[in-house]
Amino acid sequence: AQATLARIHKPLVSAQQPQHLTMLNARKKILKEKGAAPSPLEEEVAKALFDIEVSPSSDIKADLRDIVICNAQDFEVKNRTA
């Protein structure tokens, strides 16, 4: 099994925008040190957070408004029990 871990950093405010600007605004959910480029996984996590934030049916969109990520990593989980 694989899991994704995203570190959460200081707040950012993001406004709802037309669909063609979604990826641009999703990038605002990523805060990298010294202008480092985000990885594809970080962009994917940021887009998922942004999509939930702008969804009209989301119960947690207000909570996500202040969340940004600074790192995301895939890792394998072994011997996991539920």
PDB file of N, CA, C and O in Angstrom:
ATOM      1  N   ALA A   1       0.840  -1.181   0.000  1.00  0.00           N
ATOM      2  CA  ALA A   1       0.000   0.000   0.000  1.00  0.00           C
ATOM      3  C   ALA A   1       0.879   1.236   0.000  1.00  0.00           C
ATOM      4  O   ALA A   1       1.961   1.218   0.557  1.00  0.00           O
ATOM      5  N   GLN A   2       0.395   2.272  -0.628  1.00  0.00           N
ATOM      6  CA  GLN A   2       1.125   3.528  -0.637  1.00  0.00           C
ATOM      7  C   GLN A   2       0.286   4.584   0.051  1.00  0.00           C
ATOM      8  O   GLN A   2      -0.935   4.539   0.032  1.00  0.00           O
ATOM      9  N   ALA A   3       0.948   5.525   0.645  1.00  0.00           N
ATOM     10  CA  ALA A   3       0.273   6.642   1.300  1.00  0.00           C
ATOM     11  C   ALA A   3       0.962   7.922   0.867  1.00  0.00           C
ATOM     12  O   ALA A   3       2.111   7.904   0.455  1.00  0.00           O
ATOM     13  N   THR A   4       0.264   9.010   0.963  1.00  0.00           N
ATOM     14  CA  THR A   4       0.825  10.309   0.641  1.00  0.00           C
ATOM     15  C   THR A   4       0.819  11.149   1.905  1.00  0.00           C
ATOM     16  O   THR A   4      -0.173  11.200   2.618  1.00  0.00           O
ATOM     17  N   LEU A   5       1.914  11.793   2.173  1.00  0.00           N
ATOM     18  CA  LEU A   5       2.050  12.659   3.322  1.00  0.00           C
ATOM     19  C   LEU A   5       2.306  14.062   2.825  1.00  0.00           C
ATOM     20  O   LEU A   5       3.178  14.280   1.991  1.00  0.00           O
ATOM     21  N   ALA A   6       1.556  15.014   3.312  1.00  0.00           N
ATOM     22  CA  ALA A   6       1.758  16.412   2.947  1.00  0.00           C
ATOM     23  C   ALA A   6       1.957  17.215   4.220  1.00  0.00           C
ATOM     24  O   ALA A   6       1.152  17.126   5.136  1.00  0.00           O
ATOM     25  N   ARG A   7       3.049  17.959   4.300  1.00  0.00           N
ATOM     26  CA  ARG A   7       3.285  18.826   5.452  1.00  0.00           C
ATOM     27  C   ARG A   7       2.496  20.107   5.250  1.00  0.00           C
ATOM     28  O   ARG A   7       2.512  20.707   4.191  1.00  0.00           O
ATOM     29  N   ILE A   8       1.834  20.548   6.287  1.00  0.00           N
ATOM     30  CA  ILE A   8       1.008  21.750   6.225  1.00  0.00           C
ATOM     31  C   ILE A   8       1.806  22.919   6.791  1.00  0.00           C
ATOM     32  O   ILE A   8       2.525  22.775   7.761  1.00  0.00           O
ATOM     33  N   HIS A   9       1.669  24.055   6.156  1.00  0.00           N
ATOM     34  CA  HIS A   9       2.436  25.237   6.535  1.00  0.00           C
ATOM     35  C   HIS A   9       1.500  26.392   6.865  1.00  0.00           C
ATOM     36  O   HIS A   9       0.309  26.212   6.985  1.00  0.00           O
ATOM     37  N   LYS A  10       2.020  27.601   6.961  1.00  0.00           N
ATOM     38  CA  LYS A  10       1.249  28.772   7.368  1.00  0.00           C
ATOM     39  C   LYS A  10       0.105  29.100   6.402  1.00  0.00           C
ATOM     40  O   LYS A  10       0.133  28.728   5.243  1.00  0.00           O
ATOM     41  N   PRO A  11      -0.905  29.836   6.871  1.00  0.00           N
ATOM     42  CA  PRO A  11      -2.099  30.117   6.080  1.00  0.00           C
ATOM     43  C   PRO A  11      -1.872  30.967   4.832  1.00  0.00           C
ATOM     44  O   PRO A  11      -0.996  31.804   4.788  1.00  0.00           O
ATOM     45  N   LEU A  12      -2.709  30.706   3.843  1.00  0.00           N
ATOM     46  CA  LEU A  12      -2.844  31.505   2.629  1.00  0.00           C
ATOM     47  C   LEU A  12      -4.336  31.623   2.353  1.00  0.00           C
ATOM     48  O   LEU A  12      -5.086  30.719   2.669  1.00  0.00           O
ATOM     49  N   VAL A  13      -4.764  32.695   1.742  1.00  0.00           N
ATOM     50  CA  VAL A  13      -6.169  32.835   1.379  1.00  0.00           C
ATOM     51  C   VAL A  13      -6.284  32.670  -0.127  1.00  0.00           C
ATOM     52  O   VAL A  13      -5.504  33.222  -0.881  1.00  0.00           O
ATOM     53  N   SER A  14      -7.258  31.890  -0.578  1.00  0.00           N
ATOM     54  CA  SER A  14      -7.450  31.645  -2.006  1.00  0.00           C
ATOM     55  C   SER A  14      -8.904  31.904  -2.353  1.00  0.00           C
ATOM     56  O   SER A  14      -9.805  31.486  -1.648  1.00  0.00           O
ATOM     57  N   ALA A  15      -9.144  32.613  -3.434  1.00  0.00           N
ATOM     58  CA  ALA A  15     -10.508  32.911  -3.885  1.00  0.00           C
ATOM     59  C   ALA A  15     -10.952  31.925  -4.955  1.00  0.00           C
ATOM     60  O   ALA A  15     -10.132  31.360  -5.661  1.00  0.00           O
ATOM     61  N   GLN A  16     -12.250  31.740  -5.075  1.00  0.00           N
ATOM     62  CA  GLN A  16     -12.784  30.855  -6.106  1.00  0.00           C
ATOM     63  C   GLN A  16     -12.618  31.516  -7.470  1.00  0.00           C
ATOM     64  O   GLN A  16     -12.891  32.686  -7.641  1.00  0.00           O
ATOM     65  N   GLN A  17     -12.157  30.753  -8.478  1.00  0.00           N
ATOM     66  CA  GLN A  17     -11.875  31.269  -9.806  1.00  0.00           C
ATOM     67  C   GLN A  17     -12.485  30.361 -10.864  1.00  0.00           C
ATOM     68  O   GLN A  17     -12.829  29.224 -10.579  1.00  0.00           O
ATOM     69  N   PRO A  18     -12.579  30.821 -12.107  1.00  0.00           N
ATOM     70  CA  PRO A  18     -13.042  29.954 -13.193  1.00  0.00           C
ATOM     71  C   PRO A  18     -12.159  28.723 -13.342  1.00  0.00           C
ATOM     72  O   PRO A  18     -10.992  28.728 -12.945  1.00  0.00           O
ATOM     73  N   GLN A  19     -12.718  27.657 -13.950  1.00  0.00           N
ATOM     74  CA  GLN A  19     -12.039  26.366 -14.060  1.00  0.00           C
ATOM     75  C   GLN A  19     -10.663  26.461 -14.719  1.00  0.00           C
ATOM     76  O   GLN A  19      -9.741  25.785 -14.301  1.00  0.00           O
ATOM     77  N   HIS A  20     -10.497  27.309 -15.757  1.00  0.00           N
ATOM     78  CA  HIS A  20      -9.211  27.370 -16.448  1.00  0.00           C
ATOM     79  C   HIS A  20      -8.097  27.937 -15.573  1.00  0.00           C
ATOM     80  O   HIS A  20      -6.927  27.810 -15.898  1.00  0.00           O
ATOM     81  N   LEU A  21      -8.434  28.537 -14.454  1.00  0.00           N
ATOM     82  CA  LEU A  21      -7.424  29.066 -13.539  1.00  0.00           C
ATOM     83  C   LEU A  21      -7.197  28.162 -12.336  1.00  0.00           C
ATOM     84  O   LEU A  21      -6.425  28.505 -11.450  1.00  0.00           O
ATOM     85  N   THR A  22      -7.837  26.985 -12.325  1.00  0.00           N
ATOM     86  CA  THR A  22      -7.753  26.097 -11.168  1.00  0.00           C
ATOM     87  C   THR A  22      -6.316  25.722 -10.838  1.00  0.00           C
ATOM     88  O   THR A  22      -5.902  25.805  -9.693  1.00  0.00           O
ATOM     89  N   MET A  23      -5.534  25.285 -11.831  1.00  0.00           N
ATOM     90  CA  MET A  23      -4.169  24.865 -11.541  1.00  0.00           C
ATOM     91  C   MET A  23      -3.319  26.019 -11.059  1.00  0.00           C
ATOM     92  O   MET A  23      -2.523  25.865 -10.139  1.00  0.00           O
ATOM     93  N   LEU A  24      -3.500  27.193 -11.648  1.00  0.00           N
ATOM     94  CA  LEU A  24      -2.765  28.367 -11.194  1.00  0.00           C
ATOM     95  C   LEU A  24      -3.082  28.650  -9.731  1.00  0.00           C
ATOM     96  O   LEU A  24      -2.183  28.904  -8.934  1.00  0.00           O
ATOM     97  N   ASN A  25      -4.348  28.597  -9.364  1.00  0.00           N
ATOM     98  CA  ASN A  25      -4.731  28.855  -7.982  1.00  0.00           C
ATOM     99  C   ASN A  25      -4.371  27.711  -7.058  1.00  0.00           C
ATOM    100  O   ASN A  25      -4.097  27.931  -5.887  1.00  0.00           O
ATOM    101  N   ALA A  26      -4.375  26.493  -7.570  1.00  0.00           N
ATOM    102  CA  ALA A  26      -3.943  25.360  -6.761  1.00  0.00           C
ATOM    103  C   ALA A  26      -2.474  25.539  -6.373  1.00  0.00           C
ATOM    104  O   ALA A  26      -2.073  25.163  -5.269  1.00  0.00           O
ATOM    105  N   ARG A  27      -1.675  26.131  -7.248  1.00  0.00           N
ATOM    106  CA  ARG A  27      -0.256  26.367  -6.938  1.00  0.00           C
ATOM    107  C   ARG A  27      -0.095  27.314  -5.752  1.00  0.00           C
ATOM    108  O   ARG A  27       0.929  27.276  -5.063  1.00  0.00           O
ATOM    109  N   LYS A  28      -1.101  28.144  -5.475  1.00  0.00           N
ATOM    110  CA  LYS A  28      -1.040  29.029  -4.311  1.00  0.00           C
ATOM    111  C   LYS A  28      -1.126  28.241  -3.009  1.00  0.00           C
ATOM    112  O   LYS A  28      -0.837  28.771  -1.956  1.00  0.00           O
ATOM    113  N   LYS A  29      -1.526  26.986  -3.101  1.00  0.00           N
ATOM    114  CA  LYS A  29      -1.604  26.113  -1.930  1.00  0.00           C
ATOM    115  C   LYS A  29      -0.242  25.505  -1.602  1.00  0.00           C
ATOM    116  O   LYS A  29      -0.107  24.779  -0.639  1.00  0.00           O
ATOM    117  N   ILE A  30       0.772  25.785  -2.427  1.00  0.00           N
ATOM    118  CA  ILE A  30       2.110  25.223  -2.234  1.00  0.00           C
ATOM    119  C   ILE A  30       3.055  26.345  -1.828  1.00  0.00           C
ATOM    120  O   ILE A  30       3.167  27.355  -2.515  1.00  0.00           O
ATOM    121  N   LEU A  31       3.732  26.159  -0.724  1.00  0.00           N
ATOM    122  CA  LEU A  31       4.702  27.141  -0.247  1.00  0.00           C
ATOM    123  C   LEU A  31       6.053  26.442  -0.157  1.00  0.00           C
ATOM    124  O   LEU A  31       6.262  25.589   0.692  1.00  0.00           O
ATOM    125  N   LYS A  32       6.935  26.765  -1.089  1.00  0.00           N
ATOM    126  CA  LYS A  32       8.265  26.158  -1.124  1.00  0.00           C
ATOM    127  C   LYS A  32       9.310  27.177  -0.674  1.00  0.00           C
ATOM    128  O   LYS A  32       9.170  28.368  -0.910  1.00  0.00           O
ATOM    129  N   GLU A  33      10.364  26.691  -0.060  1.00  0.00           N
ATOM    130  CA  GLU A  33      11.439  27.565   0.379  1.00  0.00           C
ATOM    131  C   GLU A  33      12.281  28.045  -0.806  1.00  0.00           C
ATOM    132  O   GLU A  33      12.529  27.293  -1.747  1.00  0.00           O
ATOM    133  N   LYS A  34      12.686  29.268  -0.763  1.00  0.00           N
ATOM    134  CA  LYS A  34      13.611  29.872  -1.726  1.00  0.00           C
ATOM    135  C   LYS A  34      13.179  29.653  -3.177  1.00  0.00           C
ATOM    136  O   LYS A  34      14.000  29.432  -4.047  1.00  0.00           O
ATOM    137  N   GLY A  35      11.883  29.674  -3.433  1.00  0.00           N
ATOM    138  CA  GLY A  35      11.384  29.583  -4.794  1.00  0.00           C
ATOM    139  C   GLY A  35      11.576  28.236  -5.471  1.00  0.00           C
ATOM    140  O   GLY A  35      11.531  28.152  -6.693  1.00  0.00           O
ATOM    141  N   ALA A  36      11.795  27.171  -4.714  1.00  0.00           N
ATOM    142  CA  ALA A  36      11.969  25.836  -5.298  1.00  0.00           C
ATOM    143  C   ALA A  36      10.691  25.415  -6.024  1.00  0.00           C
ATOM    144  O   ALA A  36       9.582  25.748  -5.606  1.00  0.00           O
ATOM    145  N   ALA A  37      10.845  24.699  -7.112  1.00  0.00           N
ATOM    146  CA  ALA A  37       9.700  24.240  -7.904  1.00  0.00           C
ATOM    147  C   ALA A  37       8.993  23.083  -7.197  1.00  0.00           C
ATOM    148  O   ALA A  37       9.654  22.200  -6.646  1.00  0.00           O
ATOM    149  N   PRO A  38       7.665  23.067  -7.221  1.00  0.00           N
ATOM    150  CA  PRO A  38       6.932  21.957  -6.608  1.00  0.00           C
ATOM    151  C   PRO A  38       7.040  20.693  -7.460  1.00  0.00           C
ATOM    152  O   PRO A  38       7.167  20.759  -8.685  1.00  0.00           O
ATOM    153  N   SER A  39       6.980  19.551  -6.800  1.00  0.00           N
ATOM    154  CA  SER A  39       6.995  18.269  -7.507  1.00  0.00           C
ATOM    155  C   SER A  39       5.601  18.004  -8.084  1.00  0.00           C
ATOM    156  O   SER A  39       4.614  18.622  -7.662  1.00  0.00           O
ATOM    157  N   PRO A  40       5.494  17.083  -9.022  1.00  0.00           N
ATOM    158  CA  PRO A  40       4.168  16.716  -9.543  1.00  0.00           C
ATOM    159  C   PRO A  40       3.218  16.231  -8.444  1.00  0.00           C
ATOM    160  O   PRO A  40       2.029  16.538  -8.467  1.00  0.00           O
ATOM    161  N   LEU A  41       3.748  15.505  -7.456  1.00  0.00           N
ATOM    162  CA  LEU A  41       2.905  15.041  -6.342  1.00  0.00           C
ATOM    163  C   LEU A  41       2.404  16.223  -5.523  1.00  0.00           C
ATOM    164  O   LEU A  41       1.231  16.264  -5.134  1.00  0.00           O
ATOM    165  N   GLU A  42       3.258  17.192  -5.256  1.00  0.00           N
ATOM    166  CA  GLU A  42       2.841  18.375  -4.505  1.00  0.00           C
ATOM    167  C   GLU A  42       1.764  19.138  -5.267  1.00  0.00           C
ATOM    168  O   GLU A  42       0.796  19.618  -4.666  1.00  0.00           O
ATOM    169  N   GLU A  43       1.905  19.229  -6.591  1.00  0.00           N
ATOM    170  CA  GLU A  43       0.876  19.890  -7.400  1.00  0.00           C
ATOM    171  C   GLU A  43      -0.441  19.121  -7.342  1.00  0.00           C
ATOM    172  O   GLU A  43      -1.509  19.727  -7.270  1.00  0.00           O
ATOM    173  N   GLU A  44      -0.363  17.800  -7.349  1.00  0.00           N
ATOM    174  CA  GLU A  44      -1.565  16.967  -7.277  1.00  0.00           C
ATOM    175  C   GLU A  44      -2.280  17.132  -5.931  1.00  0.00           C
ATOM    176  O   GLU A  44      -3.502  17.283  -5.878  1.00  0.00           O
ATOM    177  N   VAL A  45      -1.526  17.151  -4.846  1.00  0.00           N
ATOM    178  CA  VAL A  45      -2.109  17.340  -3.511  1.00  0.00           C
ATOM    179  C   VAL A  45      -2.721  18.734  -3.410  1.00  0.00           C
ATOM    180  O   VAL A  45      -3.840  18.900  -2.904  1.00  0.00           O
ATOM    181  N   ALA A  46      -2.015  19.740  -3.906  1.00  0.00           N
ATOM    182  CA  ALA A  46      -2.521  21.115  -3.860  1.00  0.00           C
ATOM    183  C   ALA A  46      -3.812  21.250  -4.661  1.00  0.00           C
ATOM    184  O   ALA A  46      -4.753  21.917  -4.231  1.00  0.00           O
ATOM    185  N   LYS A  47      -3.869  20.609  -5.823  1.00  0.00           N
ATOM    186  CA  LYS A  47      -5.073  20.674  -6.645  1.00  0.00           C
ATOM    187  C   LYS A  47      -6.247  19.999  -5.939  1.00  0.00           C
ATOM    188  O   LYS A  47      -7.367  20.504  -5.962  1.00  0.00           O
ATOM    189  N   ALA A  48      -5.995  18.877  -5.273  1.00  0.00           N
ATOM    190  CA  ALA A  48      -7.058  18.192  -4.532  1.00  0.00           C
ATOM    191  C   ALA A  48      -7.580  19.078  -3.403  1.00  0.00           C
ATOM    192  O   ALA A  48      -8.796  19.190  -3.208  1.00  0.00           O
ATOM    193  N   LEU A  49      -6.687  19.727  -2.678  1.00  0.00           N
ATOM    194  CA  LEU A  49      -7.117  20.644  -1.610  1.00  0.00           C
ATOM    195  C   LEU A  49      -7.927  21.802  -2.178  1.00  0.00           C
ATOM    196  O   LEU A  49      -8.975  22.177  -1.640  1.00  0.00           O
ATOM    197  N   PHE A  50      -7.442  22.373  -3.278  1.00  0.00           N
ATOM    198  CA  PHE A  50      -8.138  23.501  -3.896  1.00  0.00           C
ATOM    199  C   PHE A  50      -9.511  23.078  -4.419  1.00  0.00           C
ATOM    200  O   PHE A  50     -10.496  23.796  -4.243  1.00  0.00           O
ATOM    201  N   ASP A  51      -9.593  21.901  -5.055  1.00  0.00           N
ATOM    202  CA  ASP A  51     -10.876  21.408  -5.574  1.00  0.00           C
ATOM    203  C   ASP A  51     -11.908  21.257  -4.457  1.00  0.00           C
ATOM    204  O   ASP A  51     -13.078  21.608  -4.625  1.00  0.00           O
ATOM    205  N   ILE A  52     -11.474  20.741  -3.314  1.00  0.00           N
ATOM    206  CA  ILE A  52     -12.388  20.606  -2.173  1.00  0.00           C
ATOM    207  C   ILE A  52     -12.791  21.985  -1.673  1.00  0.00           C
ATOM    208  O   ILE A  52     -13.951  22.233  -1.353  1.00  0.00           O
ATOM    209  N   GLU A  53     -11.830  22.897  -1.620  1.00  0.00           N
ATOM    210  CA  GLU A  53     -12.097  24.252  -1.124  1.00  0.00           C
ATOM    211  C   GLU A  53     -13.146  24.986  -1.959  1.00  0.00           C
ATOM    212  O   GLU A  53     -13.970  25.711  -1.425  1.00  0.00           O
ATOM    213  N   VAL A  54     -13.117  24.801  -3.279  1.00  0.00           N
ATOM    214  CA  VAL A  54     -14.048  25.539  -4.140  1.00  0.00           C
ATOM    215  C   VAL A  54     -15.327  24.756  -4.442  1.00  0.00           C
ATOM    216  O   VAL A  54     -16.218  25.273  -5.105  1.00  0.00           O
ATOM    217  N   SER A  55     -15.423  23.541  -3.952  1.00  0.00           N
ATOM    218  CA  SER A  55     -16.617  22.727  -4.177  1.00  0.00           C
ATOM    219  C   SER A  55     -17.795  23.286  -3.383  1.00  0.00           C
ATOM    220  O   SER A  55     -17.683  23.501  -2.176  1.00  0.00           O
ATOM    221  N   PRO A  56     -18.934  23.511  -4.042  1.00  0.00           N
ATOM    222  CA  PRO A  56     -20.086  24.056  -3.320  1.00  0.00           C
ATOM    223  C   PRO A  56     -20.669  23.084  -2.296  1.00  0.00           C
ATOM    224  O   PRO A  56     -21.331  23.504  -1.350  1.00  0.00           O
ATOM    225  N   SER A  57     -20.399  21.795  -2.431  1.00  0.00           N
ATOM    226  CA  SER A  57     -20.974  20.817  -1.511  1.00  0.00           C
ATOM    227  C   SER A  57     -20.024  20.404  -0.396  1.00  0.00           C
ATOM    228  O   SER A  57     -20.368  19.549   0.420  1.00  0.00           O
ATOM    229  N   SER A  58     -18.847  20.997  -0.319  1.00  0.00           N
ATOM    230  CA  SER A  58     -17.864  20.611   0.690  1.00  0.00           C
ATOM    231  C   SER A  58     -18.214  21.203   2.058  1.00  0.00           C
ATOM    232  O   SER A  58     -18.469  22.394   2.190  1.00  0.00           O
ATOM    233  N   ASP A  59     -18.189  20.334   3.070  1.00  0.00           N
ATOM    234  CA  ASP A  59     -18.443  20.778   4.443  1.00  0.00           C
ATOM    235  C   ASP A  59     -17.194  21.357   5.096  1.00  0.00           C
ATOM    236  O   ASP A  59     -17.290  22.013   6.126  1.00  0.00           O
ATOM    237  N   ILE A  60     -16.026  21.103   4.513  1.00  0.00           N
ATOM    238  CA  ILE A  60     -14.772  21.551   5.131  1.00  0.00           C
ATOM    239  C   ILE A  60     -14.047  22.616   4.322  1.00  0.00           C
ATOM    240  O   ILE A  60     -12.909  22.952   4.616  1.00  0.00           O
ATOM    241  N   LYS A  61     -14.721  23.177   3.314  1.00  0.00           N
ATOM    242  CA  LYS A  61     -14.021  24.132   2.447  1.00  0.00           C
ATOM    243  C   LYS A  61     -13.525  25.359   3.199  1.00  0.00           C
ATOM    244  O   LYS A  61     -12.446  25.854   2.907  1.00  0.00           O
ATOM    245  N   ALA A  62     -14.257  25.832   4.194  1.00  0.00           N
ATOM    246  CA  ALA A  62     -13.799  26.986   4.969  1.00  0.00           C
ATOM    247  C   ALA A  62     -12.528  26.645   5.745  1.00  0.00           C
ATOM    248  O   ALA A  62     -11.632  27.479   5.885  1.00  0.00           O
ATOM    249  N   ASP A  63     -12.440  25.404   6.224  1.00  0.00           N
ATOM    250  CA  ASP A  63     -11.247  24.976   6.955  1.00  0.00           C
ATOM    251  C   ASP A  63     -10.030  24.886   6.045  1.00  0.00           C
ATOM    252  O   ASP A  63      -8.910  25.129   6.473  1.00  0.00           O
ATOM    253  N   LEU A  64     -10.232  24.525   4.792  1.00  0.00           N
ATOM    254  CA  LEU A  64      -9.125  24.370   3.848  1.00  0.00           C
ATOM    255  C   LEU A  64      -8.601  25.689   3.317  1.00  0.00           C
ATOM    256  O   LEU A  64      -7.496  25.744   2.787  1.00  0.00           O
ATOM    257  N   ARG A  65      -9.363  26.738   3.461  1.00  0.00           N
ATOM    258  CA  ARG A  65      -8.957  28.042   2.939  1.00  0.00           C
ATOM    259  C   ARG A  65      -7.607  28.472   3.510  1.00  0.00           C
ATOM    260  O   ARG A  65      -6.813  29.111   2.832  1.00  0.00           O
ATOM    261  N   ASP A  66      -7.325  28.118   4.750  1.00  0.00           N
ATOM    262  CA  ASP A  66      -6.093  28.547   5.420  1.00  0.00           C
ATOM    263  C   ASP A  66      -4.970  27.511   5.363  1.00  0.00           C
ATOM    264  O   ASP A  66      -3.946  27.695   5.993  1.00  0.00           O
ATOM    265  N   ILE A  67      -5.157  26.438   4.614  1.00  0.00           N
ATOM    266  CA  ILE A  67      -4.153  25.378   4.573  1.00  0.00           C
ATOM    267  C   ILE A  67      -3.342  25.453   3.285  1.00  0.00           C
ATOM    268  O   ILE A  67      -3.890  25.592   2.204  1.00  0.00           O
ATOM    269  N   VAL A  68      -2.020  25.379   3.445  1.00  0.00           N
ATOM    270  CA  VAL A  68      -1.097  25.258   2.330  1.00  0.00           C
ATOM    271  C   VAL A  68      -0.139  24.115   2.656  1.00  0.00           C
ATOM    272  O   VAL A  68      -0.019  23.700   3.800  1.00  0.00           O
ATOM    273  N   ILE A  69       0.533  23.588   1.636  1.00  0.00           N
ATOM    274  CA  ILE A  69       1.517  22.538   1.871  1.00  0.00           C
ATOM    275  C   ILE A  69       2.898  23.052   1.506  1.00  0.00           C
ATOM    276  O   ILE A  69       3.042  23.941   0.669  1.00  0.00           O
ATOM    277  N   CYS A  70       3.918  22.496   2.140  1.00  0.00           N
ATOM    278  CA  CYS A  70       5.289  22.846   1.778  1.00  0.00           C
ATOM    279  C   CYS A  70       6.056  21.619   1.302  1.00  0.00           C
ATOM    280  O   CYS A  70       7.150  21.756   0.779  1.00  0.00           O
ATOM    281  N   ASN A  71       5.457  20.430   1.450  1.00  0.00           N
ATOM    282  CA  ASN A  71       6.119  19.208   1.029  1.00  0.00           C
ATOM    283  C   ASN A  71       5.086  18.085   0.957  1.00  0.00           C
ATOM    284  O   ASN A  71       4.170  18.032   1.768  1.00  0.00           O
ATOM    285  N   ALA A  72       5.247  17.191  -0.014  1.00  0.00           N
ATOM    286  CA  ALA A  72       4.416  15.991  -0.107  1.00  0.00           C
ATOM    287  C   ALA A  72       5.300  14.850  -0.558  1.00  0.00           C
ATOM    288  O   ALA A  72       6.168  15.039  -1.415  1.00  0.00           O
ATOM    289  N   GLN A  73       5.121  13.682   0.040  1.00  0.00           N
ATOM    290  CA  GLN A  73       5.937  12.526  -0.301  1.00  0.00           C
ATOM    291  C   GLN A  73       5.067  11.285  -0.366  1.00  0.00           C
ATOM    292  O   GLN A  73       4.143  11.126   0.421  1.00  0.00           O
ATOM    293  N   ASP A  74       5.386  10.391  -1.300  1.00  0.00           N
ATOM    294  CA  ASP A  74       4.802   9.055  -1.348  1.00  0.00           C
ATOM    295  C   ASP A  74       5.689   8.136  -0.527  1.00  0.00           C
ATOM    296  O   ASP A  74       6.914   8.267  -0.573  1.00  0.00           O
ATOM    297  N   PHE A  75       5.086   7.248   0.214  1.00  0.00           N
ATOM    298  CA  PHE A  75       5.876   6.241   0.905  1.00  0.00           C
ATOM    299  C   PHE A  75       5.070   4.958   0.993  1.00  0.00           C
ATOM    300  O   PHE A  75       3.849   4.965   0.940  1.00  0.00           O
ATOM    301  N   GLU A  76       5.767   3.854   1.089  1.00  0.00           N
ATOM    302  CA  GLU A  76       5.131   2.551   1.148  1.00  0.00           C
ATOM    303  C   GLU A  76       4.908   2.170   2.596  1.00  0.00           C
ATOM    304  O   GLU A  76       5.780   2.339   3.451  1.00  0.00           O
ATOM    305  N   VAL A  77       3.722   1.639   2.877  1.00  0.00           N
ATOM    306  CA  VAL A  77       3.370   1.208   4.222  1.00  0.00           C
ATOM    307  C   VAL A  77       3.326  -0.307   4.227  1.00  0.00           C
ATOM    308  O   VAL A  77       2.592  -0.918   3.453  1.00  0.00           O
ATOM    309  N   LYS A  78       4.102  -0.932   5.093  1.00  0.00           N
ATOM    310  CA  LYS A  78       4.144  -2.393   5.185  1.00  0.00           C
ATOM    311  C   LYS A  78       3.562  -2.834   6.525  1.00  0.00           C
ATOM    312  O   LYS A  78       3.609  -2.097   7.506  1.00  0.00           O
ATOM    313  N   ASN A  79       3.008  -4.036   6.532  1.00  0.00           N
ATOM    314  CA  ASN A  79       2.476  -4.630   7.760  1.00  0.00           C
ATOM    315  C   ASN A  79       1.430  -3.758   8.429  1.00  0.00           C
ATOM    316  O   ASN A  79       1.391  -3.612   9.638  1.00  0.00           O
ATOM    317  N   ARG A  80       0.603  -3.165   7.623  1.00  0.00           N
ATOM    318  CA  ARG A  80      -0.443  -2.281   8.130  1.00  0.00           C
ATOM    319  C   ARG A  80      -1.670  -3.092   8.502  1.00  0.00           C
ATOM    320  O   ARG A  80      -2.109  -3.944   7.758  1.00  0.00           O
ATOM    321  N   THR A  81      -2.216  -2.835   9.679  1.00  0.00           N
ATOM    322  CA  THR A  81      -3.464  -3.465  10.088  1.00  0.00           C
ATOM    323  C   THR A  81      -4.495  -2.390  10.315  1.00  0.00           C
ATOM    324  O   THR A  81      -4.188  -1.301  10.782  1.00  0.00           O
ATOM    325  N   ALA A  82      -5.752  -2.727   9.974  1.00  0.00           N
ATOM    326  CA  ALA A  82      -6.823  -1.752  10.125  1.00  0.00           C
ATOM    327  C   ALA A  82      -7.625  -2.038  11.369  1.00  0.00           C
ATOM    328  O   ALA A  82      -7.687  -3.108  11.870  1.00  0.00           O
TER     329      ALA A  82
END
